[in-house]
Amino acid sequence: MNSKILNHSIIVISFFIVFFSCSGRNPNRIMVWHSMRPLETDILREALAEFGERNPEWEFSELFYANETARINYIISALGGSGPALFWGASDNIGPFVELEVIAPIEQHVSQEYLDSFITEPFSANTWFREHLYQVGDRVGNHLCLVYNKAMITSPPQTMDELIQIGRELTKDTDGDGKPDVYALAWNYTEPYFAVPFIGGFGGWIMNEKNQPTLNTQAVIKAAQLIYDLGNKHKIIPAECDYEISNALFIDGYSAMIINGAWSWGTYLKNGIDIGIARIPKVDETGLWPAPAASPLGYSLNVNLKGEKQKVAVQLLEFLTSPEVELRFAAAGANIPSRREALRDPIVIQNEMIRSSLDQLQVAKLMPVVTELRWIWDAMRPSYQGIFTGRTTPEKAAAEMQELSEKLIKENRGST
Amino acid sequence: VAVGAGDMKINRLAYMYVMPAMLIMSLVILYPFVYNVIISFSNMNLTQFRNWKLTGIGNYISVFADRSFWYFFFKTVLWTVLNIFFHVTIGVFLAIILNKDLKGRTFFRTLLILPWAVPQYITALTWRGMFNSEYGAISLIMNRWFGISISWLTTEWGAFFACLITNIWLGFPFMMVIALGGLQSIPDALYEAAEIDGSTWYHKLRHITIPLIKPVMIPAITLGVVWTFNNFNVVWLVSNGGEPSDTTHILVSWVYKAGFTYLRMGYAAAFSMVIFGILILFSWNFIKKTRATEAVY
């Protein structure tokens, strides 16, 4: 009899352990998911700790994910009814997020005075979509610039011809094995986002005002050809280069220049590199400056939040987008703040890198937030990369990109 | 044996013991599986995520009509066959060596198990770095010693073989450990008797070692085939998500891309059901034909 009671007790206890250990989520926990680099993560963590001191009954924490992973994980978790309270990222996530109904409109939770304090030039820091506010920006830009190592190059090239000319001098074979060891320029050029500025330099863009892809154009073909030639004809960039390799080359002094965004500059400074920021050199043929894609970056509110937790999350959002917090990010990573007050601060005005970044922003193009952009990026990658592997030509790649993007849009929308 | 009400009554306690496990298995395996089957017949995608509806067998038709499916199916079969061949050959070869009275046998055993002990993603990313055509260790060594320059990660087959080499490195220790366990269970008396009969090394391998390690190796190979067929991590991480140009995929990495990058959930669900069907067919036939579950002694 005793053993029977013992057996039944074990089963009941097992059930309790299994089921109650699964429900250990703290309801008073406010989580922020982001893709900030380590230096910026430290600032975010400090800001959360500071806000936590003012709200001791709540627990605040952050979690880093790489851009793509953050987007996918957020969609999955929010569709499942959970996910972080706030999601930080670029505004091009907004289209898919709204389409999937995983983020909530914010405008009814904040005052008009608060919204009026954000910059609207060269574009709005806050992201409205389908007449609702879905993202409050804590910085603007997210655009690519030319970053140069002042120890290796005193003044950056102004035109592509100049870049090629200077590039030939800077690219060196130091160990005499017939292959360059030091390059003039390195960047993640096989990723379409990093090639887009060049399309602008030839007067094109990836989509039109009707949200249709414009990839089978002379601008796309010429831009791809130029990038290909920099590596294969002029040999001033590495033949194989992804984001990590280009970053490592620049940090270790094996590349004099890199094309990268503000998110990376803090890391370069931390590594003791005396960097300068400049516009990506002008295309001689058109006289146009390359136009990097730009967007605000900021926080969106999880659609699953309700009641007091939602209220605290909005308060946190307001705190994280306050001028004082934005200035901390600006000082550490040369980010362009989204609040007018912060943008007027001496910390920003006197920062040479922010001034140069703002200068590049003048010729940048705002990334649309529509979902079609997502399919266009996805459609560009395979054919564009095919140019560098010798599988296809820029002409064929442009036609393939156009075809695939139209196909993806059609499949998802039901019509082109 | 049919499970009837009587059996339930007699073994009630046993059923209660396994019930928590069954309940959790139902939640984490059965429910997602059934859900996957349902959405494979639906139009669920980025724009129809919450308001999806059943649309019939259209997704299955799309899968079989898609050239990518057949191409990646061919690559997956090639990937699996080559991997298993090298895993088993290297694994059994090393196990036979380690089964002998070697000096420092424990050290070599530990050393050879190391690739298995390192997390897959660390190994995959390290190998990816080593395959870089300009700065990677493998390329530098091949160039310096043999004067060969291979664009591992920027060509379709270069990237395929880069993934293959990485997975061979990761997979042989498992087969080695299993084979070693099998070898240690073979009585020495059999080898001694064969030696008295004048058998050669090859005869002993063919008529004693291989038949007697077969019962442990066949389930291991079956598992290896399923794991390799579904080895998403290595292919995805070494090729950086299918680069170049989405050509370095096996079926599971392609289905992941369709599902979680393109958010074509209905199509991806149908695709994964096809993969499931292929693996069930293979495992069933393989175990049946090799009679792996039958005893040897």
XYZ file of C-alpha atoms in Angstrom:
713
model
C 0.000 0.000 0.000
C 2.819 2.329 0.999
C 4.705 1.654 -2.222
C 1.517 2.378 -4.199
C 1.161 5.752 -2.462
C 4.837 6.432 -3.112
C 4.472 5.560 -6.810
C 1.447 7.780 -7.228
C 3.196 10.595 -5.367
C 6.176 10.338 -7.706
C 3.904 10.620 -10.737
C 2.029 13.624 -9.321
C 5.283 15.361 -8.365
C 6.718 14.654 -11.847
C 3.696 16.327 -13.420
C 4.100 19.378 -11.193
C 7.835 19.647 -11.897
C 7.377 19.332 -15.641
C 4.468 21.704 -16.038
C 5.330 24.356 -13.499
C 8.969 24.517 -14.505
C 7.756 25.388 -17.997
C 5.837 28.420 -16.802
C 8.771 30.268 -15.241
C 8.421 33.474 -17.269
C 8.504 36.623 -15.151
C 5.379 38.665 -16.029
C 7.110 41.854 -14.863
C 9.999 41.466 -17.262
C 10.383 43.960 -20.104
C 12.669 42.688 -22.796
C 14.264 44.615 -25.671
C 15.523 42.728 -28.719
C 18.086 44.536 -30.825
C 20.946 44.190 -33.293
C 23.283 46.738 -31.764
C 27.024 46.196 -31.778
C 28.811 45.386 -28.469
C 29.735 49.019 -27.664
C 26.163 50.156 -28.164
C 24.795 47.147 -26.317
C 26.729 48.302 -23.256
C 25.067 51.708 -23.481
C 21.645 50.125 -23.903
C 22.269 47.864 -20.925
C 23.286 50.836 -18.778
C 20.198 52.767 -19.886
C 17.967 49.817 -19.001
C 19.605 49.528 -15.592
C 19.053 53.231 -15.023
C 15.408 52.966 -16.003
C 15.107 49.874 -13.803
C 16.204 51.882 -10.782
C 13.269 54.220 -11.345
C 10.901 51.268 -11.762
C 12.112 48.694 -9.256
C 9.000 46.523 -9.549
C 9.929 45.772 -13.171
C 12.856 43.882 -14.600
C 14.463 45.220 -17.791
C 16.787 43.283 -20.034
C 18.077 43.186 -23.584
C 18.919 40.460 -26.048
C 21.103 40.719 -29.142
C 20.306 38.981 -32.399
C 21.890 39.540 -35.809
C 19.543 41.493 -38.117
C 17.992 38.607 -40.038
C 17.748 36.348 -36.995
C 16.148 39.128 -34.953
C 13.509 39.661 -37.621
C 12.665 35.971 -38.014
C 12.704 35.216 -34.287
C 10.557 38.230 -33.541
C 7.962 37.225 -36.143
C 7.798 33.665 -34.832
C 7.588 34.635 -31.168
C 5.097 37.478 -31.669
C 2.869 35.281 -33.843
C 2.984 32.770 -31.011
C 1.680 35.400 -28.595
C 4.934 36.310 -26.842
C 8.206 37.988 -27.851
C 9.991 41.042 -26.469
C 8.133 44.164 -25.402
C 10.235 46.351 -27.684
C 11.948 45.473 -30.918
C 14.800 47.675 -32.133
C 15.870 47.675 -35.768
C 15.816 49.408 -39.140
C 12.531 50.719 -40.513
C 12.489 48.276 -43.455
C 11.150 45.640 -41.043
C 7.977 47.646 -40.572
C 6.237 46.552 -43.792
C 6.443 42.796 -43.077
C 5.727 43.335 -39.369
C 2.539 45.286 -40.110
C 1.529 42.775 -42.759
C 1.919 39.988 -40.202
C 0.228 42.089 -37.479
C 3.030 41.587 -34.976
C 3.583 45.225 -33.972
C 1.120 47.695 -32.508
C 0.442 51.326 -33.470
C 2.154 53.692 -31.065
C 0.598 57.103 -31.763
C -2.222 56.769 -29.207
C 0.266 56.087 -26.401
C 2.477 59.163 -26.830
C 1.854 62.911 -26.868
C 1.908 65.097 -29.971
C 4.528 67.256 -28.263
C 6.780 64.230 -27.986
C 6.282 63.346 -31.651
C 6.954 66.934 -32.738
C 10.352 66.827 -31.073
C 11.726 64.396 -33.692
C 13.516 65.486 -36.848
C 11.714 65.388 -40.170
C 14.626 66.378 -42.437
C 16.196 64.884 -44.533
C 13.458 62.372 -43.651
C 11.174 61.613 -40.746
C 12.801 59.819 -37.836
C 9.513 58.180 -36.975
C 8.004 55.584 -39.271
C 4.340 55.867 -40.210
C 2.769 53.143 -42.317
C -0.860 52.852 -43.378
C -1.621 55.957 -41.281
C -0.211 54.573 -38.044
C 3.022 55.149 -36.205
C 4.852 51.841 -35.953
C 8.388 52.846 -35.075
C 9.891 55.612 -32.985
C 13.409 56.311 -34.197
C 16.309 56.763 -31.818
C 18.677 57.595 -34.685
C 18.603 58.197 -38.403
C 20.921 57.067 -41.129
C 21.831 53.414 -41.120
C 23.521 54.374 -44.378
C 26.847 53.387 -45.811
C 29.764 55.810 -45.993
C 33.361 55.586 -47.084
C 35.501 55.047 -43.994
C 39.230 55.578 -44.352
C 42.224 54.939 -42.170
C 43.981 58.298 -41.778
C 47.279 56.541 -41.112
C 47.133 55.013 -44.614
C 45.436 57.720 -46.638
C 45.360 61.418 -45.878
C 42.443 62.530 -48.011
C 39.725 60.284 -49.387
C 39.093 59.987 -53.151
C 36.313 62.188 -54.499
C 35.590 60.301 -57.723
C 35.715 56.689 -58.897
C 38.625 57.463 -61.224
C 40.496 58.912 -58.278
C 39.619 55.849 -56.213
C 41.054 53.560 -58.890
C 44.167 55.701 -59.256
C 44.814 55.940 -55.496
C 43.765 52.315 -55.168
C 46.542 51.123 -57.462
C 49.087 52.874 -55.276
C 47.629 51.566 -52.041
C 47.177 47.955 -53.139
C 50.468 46.218 -52.407
C 52.071 42.822 -52.575
C 54.284 43.051 -49.499
C 55.566 39.459 -49.368
C 56.325 39.117 -53.072
C 54.095 36.083 -53.685
C 52.403 37.774 -56.613
C 49.177 38.407 -54.688
C 48.207 41.653 -52.943
C 48.370 41.650 -49.164
C 47.168 45.199 -48.645
C 44.116 46.473 -50.496
C 42.901 49.990 -51.119
C 39.314 49.150 -50.356
C 37.363 46.256 -48.882
C 33.673 45.901 -48.231
C 30.896 43.358 -48.209
C 30.207 43.984 -51.886
C 28.526 40.645 -52.614
C 25.580 41.628 -50.408
C 23.031 43.661 -52.455
C 22.511 46.231 -49.693
C 26.197 47.148 -49.996
C 25.916 47.491 -53.777
C 22.848 49.713 -53.792
C 24.763 53.031 -53.430
C 26.400 52.374 -56.802
C 23.015 51.919 -58.495
C 22.140 55.406 -57.281
C 25.451 56.621 -58.668
C 24.253 55.619 -62.107
C 20.910 57.316 -61.615
C 18.859 54.226 -60.775
C 17.103 52.709 -57.803
C 15.769 49.308 -56.849
C 12.045 50.082 -56.950
C 9.669 52.705 -58.283
C 6.924 54.721 -56.593
C 4.432 51.942 -57.364
C 6.571 49.568 -55.297
C 7.570 47.604 -58.379
C 11.169 46.413 -58.869
C 13.359 48.407 -61.263
C 16.280 46.032 -61.442
C 16.583 45.293 -65.141
C 18.045 48.727 -65.887
C 21.269 50.175 -67.238
C 21.951 51.676 -63.792
C 21.926 48.243 -62.135
C 24.009 46.695 -64.918
C 26.612 49.480 -64.857
C 26.778 49.503 -61.058
C 27.379 45.743 -60.949
C 29.962 46.031 -63.743
C 31.817 48.783 -61.876
C 32.012 46.717 -58.681
C 33.116 43.680 -60.662
C 35.817 45.736 -62.383
C 37.154 47.108 -59.107
C 38.056 43.552 -58.155
C 38.799 41.854 -61.445
C 40.110 44.600 -63.702
C 41.615 47.203 -61.385
C 42.320 44.683 -58.610
C 42.014 47.183 -55.796
C 39.507 45.151 -53.758
C 39.824 41.509 -52.603
C 38.392 38.893 -54.950
C 36.512 37.280 -52.067
C 35.159 39.445 -49.318
C 32.257 39.145 -46.897
C 31.383 41.443 -44.006
C 33.639 39.797 -41.449
C 36.638 39.530 -43.769
C 36.404 43.160 -44.877
C 36.066 44.318 -41.283
C 39.063 42.243 -40.227
C 41.148 43.593 -43.142
C 40.343 47.173 -42.229
C 40.939 46.705 -38.496
C 44.256 44.919 -39.095
C 45.508 47.571 -41.510
C 45.271 45.405 -44.629
C 42.741 47.702 -46.214
C 43.020 51.480 -46.332
C 39.288 52.066 -46.834
C 36.027 50.290 -46.147
C 32.416 51.018 -47.017
C 30.411 50.545 -43.855
C 27.762 52.166 -41.691
C 27.785 54.037 -38.387
C 27.159 50.813 -36.474
C 30.763 49.773 -37.158
C 32.645 52.970 -36.446
C 32.756 52.532 -32.672
C 34.563 49.209 -33.157
C 37.177 50.853 -35.388
C 37.757 53.606 -32.838
C 38.005 51.049 -30.050
C 40.711 49.292 -32.075
C 42.702 52.505 -32.131
C 42.202 53.322 -35.798
C 42.162 57.020 -36.630
C 39.224 56.993 -39.015
C 37.742 59.581 -41.302
C 34.276 59.472 -42.852
C 33.523 60.630 -46.384
C 31.015 60.268 -49.180
C 31.396 57.223 -51.416
C 33.266 58.629 -54.466
C 31.265 60.209 -57.264
C 30.668 58.234 -60.480
C 32.597 60.099 -63.209
C 30.360 58.935 -66.038
C 27.193 60.436 -64.548
C 28.578 63.046 -62.176
C 26.263 61.585 -59.526
C 27.150 60.681 -55.973
C 26.379 57.086 -55.022
C 23.170 56.984 -53.021
C 23.214 54.581 -50.093
C 19.914 53.343 -48.729
C 19.062 55.184 -45.528
C 16.504 54.596 -42.843
C 15.644 55.489 -39.310
C 16.397 52.927 -36.631
C 14.253 52.631 -33.591
C 11.788 50.826 -31.411
C 8.517 49.096 -32.226
C 5.914 47.908 -29.754
C 4.919 44.239 -29.534
C 1.272 43.714 -30.479
C 0.825 41.229 -27.636
C 1.448 43.778 -24.883
C -1.527 44.759 -22.766
C -2.371 46.890 -19.709
C 0.326 47.991 -17.297
C 3.116 46.189 -19.133
C 2.309 48.051 -22.321
C 2.303 51.338 -20.390
C 5.731 50.641 -18.879
C 7.087 49.544 -22.273
C 5.981 52.857 -23.808
C 7.620 54.744 -20.930
C 10.805 52.804 -21.569
C 10.567 53.625 -25.276
C 10.277 57.329 -24.411
C 13.278 57.055 -22.121
C 15.404 55.246 -24.698
C 14.572 57.929 -27.274
C 15.254 60.798 -24.867
C 17.933 63.294 -25.946
C 20.195 62.301 -23.051
C 20.239 58.611 -24.034
C 20.561 59.405 -27.745
C 23.575 61.587 -26.994
C 25.286 58.685 -25.267
C 24.874 56.623 -28.433
C 26.014 59.562 -30.570
C 29.161 60.070 -28.521
C 30.094 56.385 -28.629
C 29.199 55.441 -32.177
C 28.749 58.702 -34.125
C 25.052 58.007 -34.628
C 22.830 60.809 -35.859
C 20.235 61.409 -33.125
C 16.552 61.513 -33.982
C 15.561 64.259 -31.511
C 15.956 67.891 -32.559
C 17.343 68.819 -29.159
C 20.025 66.143 -29.332
C 20.942 67.080 -32.896
C 21.656 70.661 -31.738
C 23.872 69.522 -28.876
C 27.612 70.401 -29.040
C 28.421 66.686 -28.679
C 26.832 66.194 -32.081
C 27.721 69.489 -33.753
C 31.405 69.197 -32.879
C 31.665 65.561 -33.902
C 33.499 65.431 -37.229
C 32.282 61.923 -38.005
C 28.627 62.815 -37.469
C 29.052 65.873 -39.702
C 30.517 63.704 -42.465
C 27.814 61.105 -41.978
C 25.166 63.833 -42.303
C 26.890 64.975 -45.475
C 26.610 61.464 -46.981
C 22.989 61.362 -45.837
C 22.232 64.366 -48.066
C 22.613 62.147 -51.134
C 21.171 58.976 -49.591
C 17.765 57.522 -50.484
C 15.176 56.650 -47.912
C 14.400 52.946 -47.879
C 10.697 52.337 -48.406
C 8.984 50.396 -45.629
C 6.722 48.403 -47.924
C 6.920 44.612 -47.858
C 7.849 44.504 -51.551
C 11.310 45.715 -50.588
C 11.836 42.493 -48.644
C 11.174 40.386 -51.742
C 13.366 42.626 -53.866
C 16.340 42.165 -51.521
C 15.775 38.404 -51.523
C 15.485 38.326 -55.308
C 18.644 40.353 -55.861
C 21.034 38.201 -53.880
C 21.380 34.978 -55.965
C 21.845 36.584 -59.390
C 23.924 39.491 -58.136
C 26.325 37.079 -56.412
C 26.427 35.035 -59.606
C 28.293 37.896 -61.302
C 31.255 37.482 -58.966
C 31.396 33.712 -59.285
C 31.446 33.959 -63.074
C 28.071 32.203 -63.383
C 26.410 35.135 -65.082
C 26.977 38.588 -66.521
C 25.655 41.880 -65.125
C 23.143 42.047 -68.025
C 21.767 38.575 -67.391
C 21.846 39.059 -63.622
C 19.783 42.239 -63.892
C 17.146 40.435 -65.964
C 17.105 37.469 -63.556
C 16.751 39.725 -60.514
C 13.831 41.515 -62.106
C 12.148 38.255 -63.024
C 12.591 36.682 -59.590
C 11.451 39.782 -57.712
C 8.321 40.018 -59.873
C 7.707 36.313 -59.267
C 8.065 36.668 -55.490
C 5.756 39.669 -55.419
C 3.229 37.856 -57.575
C 3.350 34.730 -55.426
C 2.798 36.705 -52.262
C 0.428 39.377 -53.490
C -1.420 37.287 -56.029
C -0.712 39.742 -58.876
C 2.047 42.056 -60.037
C 0.423 -7.533 -28.971
C -2.779 -5.554 -29.008
C -3.220 -3.130 -26.183
C -6.649 -3.742 -24.772
C -8.552 -2.559 -21.754
C -7.238 -5.526 -19.803
C -3.654 -4.663 -20.566
C -4.332 -1.075 -19.559
C -5.696 -2.277 -16.214
C -2.825 -4.661 -15.498
C -0.091 -2.214 -16.521
C -1.791 0.933 -15.313
C 1.198 2.053 -13.287
C 3.561 1.545 -16.212
C 1.291 3.588 -18.464
C 1.096 6.321 -15.840
C 4.898 6.436 -15.697
C 5.232 6.935 -19.429
C 2.263 9.302 -19.644
C 4.189 12.548 -18.846
C 6.719 11.703 -21.557
C 3.955 10.787 -24.010
C 2.101 13.978 -23.207
C 5.170 16.154 -23.803
C 6.064 14.227 -26.951
C 2.535 14.806 -28.233
C 2.855 18.518 -27.533
C 6.281 19.060 -29.044
C 6.223 16.521 -31.885
C 2.734 15.316 -32.707
C 0.986 18.695 -32.595
C 3.589 20.525 -34.786
C 3.596 17.587 -37.174
C -0.180 17.629 -37.615
C -0.125 21.418 -37.911
C 2.591 21.136 -40.561
C 0.469 18.653 -42.530
C -2.497 21.028 -42.412
C -0.607 24.138 -43.516
C 1.051 22.175 -46.316
C -2.393 22.264 -47.949
C -2.829 25.990 -47.302
C -1.858 29.305 -48.878
C -0.025 30.559 -45.772
C 2.626 33.117 -46.695
C 3.768 36.582 -45.647
C 0.575 38.262 -46.786
C -1.763 35.433 -45.737
C -0.295 34.594 -42.394
C -3.228 34.993 -40.065
C -6.059 34.554 -42.557
C -4.741 31.534 -44.450
C -7.120 29.009 -45.947
C -6.880 25.461 -47.280
C -6.139 25.451 -50.983
C -5.630 21.761 -51.811
C -2.540 20.069 -53.175
C -1.204 23.124 -55.016
C 1.899 23.364 -52.805
C 2.814 19.734 -53.467
C 2.439 20.313 -57.199
C 4.660 23.401 -56.901
C 7.313 21.393 -55.049
C 7.513 18.666 -57.695
C 7.218 21.128 -60.575
C 10.026 23.275 -59.163
C 13.390 22.557 -60.815
C 15.101 23.568 -57.582
C 13.550 20.593 -55.827
C 15.055 18.032 -58.197
C 18.390 19.806 -58.304
C 18.662 20.043 -54.527
C 17.384 16.482 -54.190
C 20.266 15.305 -56.375
C 22.702 17.369 -54.315
C 21.254 16.046 -51.067
C 21.636 12.429 -52.193
C 25.202 13.097 -53.331
C 25.919 14.921 -50.072
C 24.512 12.070 -47.993
C 26.222 9.257 -49.903
C 29.649 10.924 -49.877
C 29.384 11.874 -46.224
C 28.279 8.438 -45.059
C 30.923 6.726 -47.169
C 33.712 8.792 -45.617
C 32.232 8.732 -42.104
C 32.012 4.945 -42.104
C 35.294 4.274 -43.895
C 37.349 6.652 -41.755
C 35.434 5.741 -38.585
C 35.821 1.950 -38.962
C 39.447 2.272 -40.092
C 40.356 4.322 -37.026
C 38.328 2.069 -34.740
C 40.262 -0.993 -35.946
C 43.550 0.795 -35.250
C 42.399 2.003 -31.839
C 41.181 -1.475 -30.930
C 44.742 -2.732 -31.028
C 47.143 -2.468 -28.098
C 48.647 0.824 -29.174
C 50.840 3.003 -27.026
C 48.876 6.137 -26.034
C 45.582 4.606 -27.156
C 43.541 6.662 -24.647
C 45.174 9.872 -25.852
C 44.376 9.121 -29.508
C 40.821 8.104 -28.661
C 40.263 11.418 -26.883
C 41.938 13.338 -29.682
C 39.820 11.708 -32.378
C 36.577 12.290 -30.508
C 37.355 16.014 -30.188
C 35.736 17.087 -33.512
C 32.514 15.564 -32.240
C 32.793 17.330 -28.886
C 33.148 20.829 -30.366
C 29.776 22.532 -31.030
C 28.841 22.183 -34.695
C 28.418 25.890 -35.368
C 31.886 26.714 -34.017
C 33.429 24.035 -36.233
C 31.417 25.196 -39.242
C 32.329 28.862 -38.852
C 35.985 28.031 -38.216
C 36.127 25.922 -41.378
C 34.386 28.689 -43.316
C 37.191 31.047 -42.297
C 39.792 28.460 -43.268
C 38.252 28.081 -46.738
C 38.576 31.767 -47.635
C 40.495 31.758 -50.895
C 42.844 34.587 -49.944
C 43.300 34.375 -46.195
C 42.087 30.924 -45.179
C 44.546 28.385 -43.779
C 43.520 25.649 -46.221
C 43.904 27.881 -49.266
C 47.241 29.232 -48.034
C 48.607 25.729 -47.393
C 47.375 24.363 -50.726
C 48.785 27.332 -52.554
C 52.152 27.225 -50.821
C 52.685 23.465 -50.900
C 50.982 22.406 -54.099
C 50.591 25.674 -55.993
C 46.836 25.052 -56.203
C 44.381 27.888 -55.780
C 40.752 26.909 -55.246
C 37.884 29.364 -54.876
C 36.165 27.274 -52.251
C 33.343 29.552 -51.210
C 32.672 31.489 -54.393
C 31.995 28.604 -56.747
C 29.087 26.200 -56.602
C 31.050 22.957 -56.308
C 33.842 24.560 -54.300
C 31.290 25.530 -51.662
C 29.708 22.059 -51.829
C 33.040 20.365 -51.178
C 33.880 22.862 -48.437
C 30.665 21.821 -46.675
C 31.440 18.165 -47.341
C 34.947 18.321 -45.881
C 33.627 20.111 -42.799
C 30.938 17.514 -42.251
C 33.318 14.600 -42.767
C 35.501 16.112 -40.071
C 32.477 16.413 -37.800
C 30.933 13.036 -38.520
C 33.648 10.360 -38.472
C 34.100 10.282 -34.640
C 30.514 9.078 -34.174
C 31.035 6.121 -36.495
C 34.421 5.484 -34.891
C 32.931 5.280 -31.398
C 30.113 2.991 -32.524
C 32.489 0.731 -34.468
C 34.878 0.612 -31.526
C 32.043 -0.527 -29.262
C 31.141 -3.226 -31.781
C 34.743 -4.382 -32.142
C 35.210 -4.700 -28.398
C 32.214 -7.021 -28.178
C 33.756 -9.540 -30.617
C 35.271 -12.433 -28.642
C 39.026 -12.834 -29.167
C 38.478 -16.591 -29.490
C 37.021 -16.079 -32.985
C 40.172 -14.355 -34.203
C 42.367 -16.950 -32.504
C 40.458 -19.791 -34.199
C 40.729 -18.019 -37.553
C 44.442 -17.563 -37.036
C 44.871 -21.289 -36.326
C 42.997 -21.942 -39.583
C 45.501 -19.694 -41.364
C 43.155 -16.807 -42.212
C 44.653 -13.634 -43.577
C 43.995 -10.133 -42.214
C 41.550 -9.512 -45.039
C 39.645 -12.755 -44.416
C 39.299 -11.954 -40.732
C 37.985 -8.502 -41.608
C 35.532 -9.833 -44.169
C 34.264 -12.923 -42.344
C 34.491 -11.923 -38.673
C 34.825 -8.183 -38.127
C 32.357 -6.836 -40.686
C 29.516 -9.320 -40.029
C 29.852 -8.909 -36.281
C 29.909 -5.122 -36.209
C 27.057 -4.974 -38.730
C 24.278 -5.057 -36.094
C 25.684 -1.927 -34.460
C 26.780 -0.227 -37.656
C 23.512 -0.544 -39.597
C 21.405 1.434 -37.088
C 24.295 3.908 -36.818
C 24.411 4.284 -40.607
C 20.627 4.674 -40.723
C 20.846 7.398 -38.108
C 23.825 8.907 -39.934
C 21.867 9.032 -43.189
C 18.917 10.766 -41.519
C 21.184 13.238 -39.695
C 23.282 13.957 -42.772
C 20.266 14.265 -45.043
C 18.914 16.827 -42.571
C 22.205 18.467 -41.650
C 21.138 22.057 -41.901
C 23.812 23.637 -39.676
C 26.927 22.762 -41.631
C 25.539 23.617 -45.065
C 23.955 26.847 -43.875
C 26.908 28.132 -41.857
C 29.758 27.132 -44.166
C 27.989 28.437 -47.269
C 26.581 31.478 -45.460
C 22.968 30.609 -46.222
C 23.414 28.893 -49.576
C 25.990 31.145 -51.240
C 27.025 31.564 -53.948
C 23.741 32.443 -55.613
C 21.604 30.046 -53.591
C 23.297 27.045 -55.206
C 24.806 25.472 -52.097
C 21.702 23.973 -50.593
C 20.455 20.607 -49.542
C 16.714 20.066 -49.256
C 16.454 21.141 -45.617
C 18.444 24.359 -46.015
C 16.331 25.258 -49.037
C 13.114 24.557 -47.156
C 14.349 26.761 -44.310
C 15.030 29.569 -46.754
C 11.601 29.189 -48.344
C 9.952 29.174 -44.937
C 11.856 31.660 -42.863
C 13.406 34.008 -45.388
C 10.680 34.108 -48.034
C 7.956 33.199 -45.476
C 6.295 30.848 -48.000
C 4.986 28.721 -45.152
C 2.497 26.575 -47.090
C 5.070 25.718 -49.742
C 7.775 25.069 -47.127
C 5.425 22.811 -45.137
C 4.647 20.758 -48.254
C 8.349 20.611 -49.066
C 9.180 19.349 -45.576
C 6.468 16.677 -45.837
C 8.132 15.439 -49.026
C 11.487 15.288 -47.218
C 9.811 13.402 -44.372
C 8.341 10.913 -46.854
C 11.730 10.338 -48.502
C 13.385 9.633 -45.150
C 10.643 7.315 -43.932
C 10.832 5.315 -47.167
C 14.600 5.102 -46.981
C 14.803 4.107 -43.305
C 12.071 1.490 -43.627
C 13.631 -0.158 -46.661
C 17.185 0.070 -45.417
C 16.448 -1.567 -42.090
C 14.270 -4.211 -43.754
C 16.819 -5.082 -46.429
C 19.818 -5.157 -44.136
C 17.881 -7.093 -41.469
C 19.642 -4.877 -38.944
C 17.268 -5.674 -36.136
C 17.940 -9.385 -36.335
C 20.398 -10.947 -33.891
C 23.702 -12.304 -35.209
C 24.634 -14.845 -32.568
